[in-house]
Amino acid sequence: MRIKAKAAALAMGLLATATWPAFADKITIKDVTGRDVEVEAPVKNMILGEGRQIYFLAALDRQAPFEHVVGWRDDLPKADPESYEAYLAKYPEIAKLPTFGGMKDGTFDIEQAVALKPDVILMNVDAKTATEEAGYIEKLGKVGIPLVYVDFREKPMENTEPSMRIMGKLMGKETIAEDFIKFRADSIERVTGVLAKADAKKPLVFVERAGGYSDDCCMSFGNENFGKMVEIAGGINIAKDIIPGTFGTVNPEQVIASNPDQIIITGGNWDKYVPGGAWVGVGYGADLKEAHRKLEALTQRPAFTGVKAVADGNVHAIWHQFYNNPYQFVAIQEIAKWLHPELFADLDPEATFKELHARFLPLDYKPGYFVSLKDE
């Protein structure tokens, strides 16, 4: 009897573990690095290699964005606390999700990941070198857990669409992914279409990455990410010929010598990283009066001495996390309005962002993502 009971229990256990694959298919997808990866889809359980991957996951599954998340990196509460708190209020169960460290800093716990039995682990492409050096793909492969790379940060203007299509296939949400991609493309065309017909002078633009996060100046972007967004929006990114890759540094003397017409500073509430820092806290539901005060304070630094943008009041702050999610088309619209106010007087990036929330996201829209010294 004891043997029969054990056999029955084992059979039930095998049945339980076999239930999901019966409704899933083995598919082969090509991730953004060109790897062919075999995955059972739609996936039932996934680990997010970065908490901020919820930005694109939510856009594809607004009804239950966390339903299939069994673990995630611990960055969202620190990098974007307002968005985290909004998600937490709506989905309190996320407080109990297992959290991980990062691949790049060597704190990712692969044993914990395996124990959670995910169908797939999502990783940002910037973690690729650390992931390969640690041999994680091979280790995970031995226990049948595939790892897929997506990218919304290193080359977002190139990789956002393929990354959304990858996620659509993994989640069985291909139609929603295509709807999102079209909305994004149409929103960008509202800028590029106007610029293509206009003979507008392109202003020189300096984008400071995370201004005020530290006392040093000045982190910036090469010819990708916010640097590329500036170019799409009809400006000239002064750092594109200085910084060879996506991210890098411009020294204060180069900023002064370039004498930019416009300055854009990325910001966020980083109190958990740099308590009381000089960063500009734009983001979900931000206090724009306080953000304006801190933005103005940043213009007093030596790197901006005598710069035309400061003299003319053409200094702006924008939510830093646009650099790491598929919503960057909203940033392109806002930048276009700053650079070419006459051409884009009728363009309303806030309305575009509201529509994005209404159509694709589970959260209600709250303003706070942009501020300018020209704002009253």
XYZ file of C-alpha atoms in Angstrom:
376
model
C 0.000 0.000 0.000
C 2.812 2.357 0.883
C 4.463 1.669 -2.494
C 1.184 2.305 -4.324
C 0.692 5.561 -2.437
C 4.171 6.719 -3.356
C 3.592 5.765 -6.994
C 0.306 7.674 -7.028
C 1.939 10.713 -5.507
C 4.732 10.553 -8.046
C 2.243 10.241 -10.882
C 0.302 13.249 -9.599
C 3.527 15.220 -9.345
C 4.490 14.354 -12.895
C 1.020 15.233 -14.095
C 1.186 18.597 -12.390
C 4.514 19.434 -13.960
C 3.341 18.211 -17.346
C 0.120 20.229 -17.448
C 1.533 23.505 -18.860
C 3.690 22.077 -21.679
C 0.598 20.321 -23.016
C -0.746 23.764 -23.903
C 2.576 25.211 -25.019
C 4.568 24.790 -28.186
C 8.289 24.644 -28.700
C 9.266 27.663 -30.750
C 12.608 29.005 -31.875
C 13.116 32.727 -31.583
C 16.075 34.856 -32.571
C 16.996 37.228 -29.752
C 18.555 40.652 -30.316
C 22.076 39.212 -30.270
C 21.198 36.853 -33.142
C 21.065 33.716 -30.990
C 18.472 31.090 -31.906
C 16.771 30.100 -28.660
C 14.255 27.298 -28.220
C 11.472 28.170 -25.764
C 8.132 26.706 -24.798
C 5.583 29.425 -25.505
C 3.500 31.032 -24.311
C 5.720 31.015 -21.257
C 4.126 30.254 -17.909
C 6.939 31.419 -15.619
C 9.656 33.960 -16.280
C 12.429 35.735 -14.406
C 13.075 39.369 -15.241
C 16.789 40.101 -15.305
C 15.887 43.696 -14.496
C 12.848 44.944 -12.600
C 12.361 47.756 -15.094
C 11.555 45.152 -17.730
C 8.033 45.487 -16.346
C 7.778 48.609 -18.523
C 7.484 46.488 -21.657
C 5.896 43.452 -20.020
C 3.012 45.618 -18.775
C 2.502 47.077 -22.247
C 1.794 43.567 -23.554
C -0.319 42.290 -20.647
C -2.109 45.191 -19.002
C -4.635 42.914 -17.280
C -2.127 40.809 -15.347
C 1.448 42.006 -15.966
C 2.932 40.043 -13.067
C 0.985 36.813 -13.514
C 3.901 34.905 -15.009
C 6.760 36.651 -13.172
C 8.326 34.340 -10.589
C 11.323 36.543 -9.794
C 12.933 39.837 -10.764
C 15.928 42.020 -10.140
C 15.628 44.436 -7.226
C 16.229 47.693 -9.161
C 12.734 49.133 -9.765
C 12.046 50.364 -6.177
C 15.369 52.220 -6.243
C 15.556 53.431 -9.845
C 11.893 54.395 -10.217
C 10.205 54.320 -6.787
C 7.047 56.146 -7.885
C 6.272 53.604 -10.599
C 7.073 50.765 -8.208
C 4.713 52.144 -5.570
C 1.964 52.549 -8.174
C 2.361 48.939 -9.289
C 2.575 47.779 -5.678
C -0.696 49.534 -4.821
C -2.459 47.751 -7.678
C -0.645 44.412 -7.372
C 0.351 44.013 -3.683
C 1.556 40.467 -4.318
C 4.697 41.807 -6.002
C 6.096 42.621 -2.559
C 6.605 38.872 -2.113
C 8.316 38.235 -5.440
C 11.827 36.775 -5.048
C 14.462 39.348 -5.975
C 17.874 39.006 -7.579
C 21.055 40.978 -7.876
C 22.540 41.828 -11.254
C 24.592 39.843 -13.728
C 27.042 42.687 -14.264
C 27.828 43.145 -10.570
C 28.085 39.382 -10.008
C 25.194 39.144 -7.530
C 22.770 37.118 -9.653
C 21.966 33.887 -7.755
C 21.741 31.167 -10.381
C 20.813 28.459 -7.847
C 17.853 30.540 -6.700
C 16.856 31.092 -10.308
C 16.899 27.377 -11.094
C 14.823 26.626 -7.995
C 12.051 28.910 -9.279
C 11.737 26.739 -12.426
C 11.264 29.516 -14.974
C 10.441 28.751 -18.586
C 12.720 31.607 -19.624
C 15.038 34.215 -18.142
C 15.020 37.643 -19.785
C 18.254 39.605 -19.819
C 19.127 43.022 -21.154
C 21.822 42.874 -23.806
C 24.179 45.022 -21.724
C 24.492 42.051 -19.336
C 25.710 39.786 -22.155
C 29.449 39.974 -21.437
C 29.031 39.284 -17.710
C 26.530 36.499 -18.434
C 28.884 34.773 -20.857
C 31.960 35.200 -18.677
C 30.130 33.521 -15.797
C 29.014 30.674 -18.061
C 25.372 31.197 -17.092
C 23.887 30.271 -20.463
C 25.571 26.875 -20.401
C 24.699 26.288 -16.724
C 21.064 27.174 -17.312
C 20.980 25.150 -20.521
C 21.965 22.003 -18.630
C 18.753 22.264 -16.604
C 16.630 23.263 -19.588
C 16.200 26.968 -18.840
C 16.666 29.221 -21.877
C 17.975 32.771 -21.611
C 16.783 35.430 -24.045
C 18.325 38.872 -24.626
C 16.241 41.968 -25.318
C 17.375 45.571 -25.611
C 15.756 48.905 -24.908
C 18.914 50.675 -23.705
C 22.099 50.018 -25.695
C 20.550 50.545 -29.142
C 16.890 51.267 -28.424
C 16.124 52.918 -31.759
C 17.337 49.768 -33.492
C 16.220 47.071 -31.058
C 12.901 48.217 -29.566
C 10.753 46.774 -32.350
C 12.486 43.369 -32.508
C 12.495 43.199 -28.700
C 8.744 43.829 -28.561
C 8.188 41.170 -31.213
C 10.298 38.703 -29.219
C 8.211 39.411 -26.131
C 5.001 39.100 -28.145
C 6.020 35.612 -29.253
C 7.131 34.552 -25.779
C 3.884 35.723 -24.210
C 1.510 34.758 -26.992
C 0.710 38.462 -27.442
C 1.855 39.015 -31.021
C -1.168 41.103 -32.006
C -0.732 43.479 -29.057
C 2.983 43.749 -29.806
C 2.232 44.773 -33.400
C -0.387 47.277 -32.221
C 2.165 48.811 -29.870
C 4.835 48.934 -32.571
C 2.452 50.736 -34.930
C 1.455 53.239 -32.249
C 5.127 53.896 -31.557
C 5.989 54.294 -35.252
C 3.032 56.591 -35.883
C 3.990 58.729 -32.884
C 7.564 59.119 -34.135
C 6.336 59.902 -37.656
C 4.404 62.859 -36.242
C 7.860 64.344 -35.622
C 9.894 63.060 -38.538
C 7.138 63.758 -41.058
C 7.006 67.424 -40.082
C 10.789 67.796 -40.046
C 11.085 66.193 -43.484
C 8.932 68.955 -44.977
C 10.537 71.804 -43.051
C 13.812 73.549 -43.684
C 14.488 74.030 -40.002
C 17.871 74.905 -38.562
C 19.100 72.161 -36.241
C 20.057 73.465 -32.790
C 23.134 72.184 -30.954
C 22.014 70.065 -28.027
C 23.841 68.752 -24.987
C 22.174 65.869 -23.156
C 23.460 65.340 -19.649
C 22.808 61.864 -18.369
C 21.603 61.788 -14.754
C 22.665 65.342 -14.015
C 23.168 65.973 -10.298
C 23.460 62.249 -9.503
C 27.053 62.944 -8.546
C 29.250 66.021 -8.279
C 30.985 65.099 -11.529
C 30.005 66.498 -14.919
C 29.191 65.413 -17.477
C 27.868 61.953 -18.369
C 26.157 61.902 -21.747
C 25.132 59.796 -24.752
C 26.858 59.055 -28.038
C 24.915 58.420 -31.229
C 22.286 56.205 -29.596
C 19.637 56.334 -26.899
C 18.909 59.952 -25.918
C 21.637 61.059 -28.301
C 19.778 59.463 -31.201
C 16.440 60.781 -29.926
C 17.828 64.319 -30.175
C 18.832 63.723 -33.792
C 15.412 62.254 -34.663
C 13.776 65.272 -33.009
C 15.684 67.673 -35.251
C 18.747 68.541 -33.200
C 22.489 67.952 -33.285
C 23.845 65.940 -30.380
C 27.175 67.565 -29.498
C 28.477 64.322 -27.947
C 27.917 62.039 -30.954
C 31.457 62.597 -32.233
C 32.980 62.628 -28.751
C 31.499 59.439 -27.300
C 32.142 56.371 -29.511
C 29.464 54.142 -27.975
C 26.068 54.643 -26.374
C 27.310 55.972 -23.034
C 30.293 58.072 -22.068
C 31.517 61.344 -20.638
C 32.004 64.852 -21.971
C 34.297 67.128 -19.984
C 33.025 70.554 -18.879
C 35.422 72.375 -21.199
C 33.909 70.581 -24.193
C 30.422 71.646 -23.141
C 31.465 75.281 -22.805
C 33.359 75.232 -26.110
C 30.382 73.685 -27.923
C 28.099 76.397 -26.522
C 24.882 74.383 -27.026
C 21.612 76.071 -27.910
C 19.672 73.600 -25.787
C 20.479 71.489 -22.722
C 18.459 68.437 -21.742
C 19.138 66.728 -18.404
C 17.784 63.278 -17.592
C 16.484 62.853 -14.083
C 14.557 60.759 -11.612
C 13.930 60.249 -7.917
C 17.163 58.581 -6.866
C 16.918 59.180 -3.143
C 17.608 55.492 -2.442
C 20.862 55.719 -4.391
C 21.939 59.280 -3.535
C 19.910 60.599 -0.595
C 19.311 64.322 -0.879
C 21.152 64.477 -4.207
C 20.994 67.324 -6.698
C 19.253 65.145 -9.296
C 16.038 66.454 -10.853
C 13.202 64.216 -9.652
C 10.973 64.012 -12.714
C 8.831 60.921 -13.201
C 5.449 59.401 -12.388
C 3.425 62.017 -10.491
C 6.521 64.114 -9.700
C 6.491 67.488 -7.944
C 7.297 69.711 -10.918
C 7.757 72.843 -8.828
C 10.548 71.133 -6.889
C 11.947 69.662 -10.104
C 12.069 73.158 -11.620
C 13.970 74.447 -8.589
C 16.550 71.679 -8.796
C 16.902 72.065 -12.555
C 17.669 75.741 -12.162
C 20.252 74.932 -9.479
C 22.105 72.623 -11.882
C 22.631 75.488 -14.328
C 24.928 77.168 -11.780
C 27.650 74.536 -12.204
C 30.957 75.508 -13.887
C 30.250 73.316 -16.957
C 27.409 75.628 -17.959
C 29.247 78.915 -17.479
C 28.325 81.403 -20.213
C 26.507 78.769 -22.262
C 23.853 80.063 -24.667
C 21.225 77.528 -23.561
C 21.388 78.787 -19.979
C 21.279 82.432 -21.019
C 18.197 81.785 -23.162
C 16.452 79.566 -20.614
C 16.532 76.577 -22.945
C 17.361 74.054 -20.234
C 15.031 71.109 -19.709
C 14.749 67.911 -17.675
C 13.211 64.637 -18.814
C 12.497 61.297 -17.155
C 15.684 59.259 -17.247
C 13.879 55.932 -17.665
C 12.822 56.810 -21.207
C 16.333 55.531 -21.946
C 15.368 52.026 -20.871
C 11.871 51.270 -22.133
C 9.781 51.230 -25.324
C 8.050 54.526 -24.487
C 10.926 56.595 -25.919
C 8.697 57.949 -28.687
C 7.075 60.182 -26.049
C 10.512 61.616 -25.258
C 11.142 62.248 -28.963
C 7.939 64.262 -29.177
C 8.783 66.336 -26.098
C 12.330 67.005 -27.297
C 10.980 68.080 -30.699
C 8.710 70.624 -28.989
C 11.666 72.011 -27.030
C 13.917 72.243 -30.076
C 11.330 73.464 -32.580
C 8.429 75.077 -30.686
C 7.042 76.793 -33.781
C 6.921 73.587 -35.831
C 5.346 71.512 -33.069
C 2.985 73.964 -31.396
C 0.089 71.527 -31.912
C 1.958 68.407 -30.821
C 0.994 67.217 -27.330
C 3.395 64.629 -25.874
C 1.340 64.495 -22.666
C -1.691 63.426 -24.707
C 0.433 60.791 -26.450
C 1.591 59.423 -23.097
C -1.986 59.441 -21.784
C -3.106 57.484 -24.834
C -0.286 54.998 -24.289
C -1.520 54.412 -20.744
C -5.154 54.194 -21.787
C -4.503 51.697 -24.577
C -1.661 49.568 -23.262
C -0.716 50.103 -19.613
C -2.390 49.006 -16.355
C -1.627 52.260 -14.499
C -3.539 55.519 -14.757
C -1.457 58.310 -16.223
C 0.080 60.888 -13.908
C 2.071 63.869 -15.228
C 5.537 64.782 -14.021
C 7.912 63.460 -16.680
C 9.137 66.776 -18.133
C 10.103 70.211 -16.844
C 11.711 73.245 -18.486
C 13.122 76.516 -17.255
C 10.666 78.094 -19.682
C 7.749 76.602 -17.730
C 6.006 79.103 -15.497
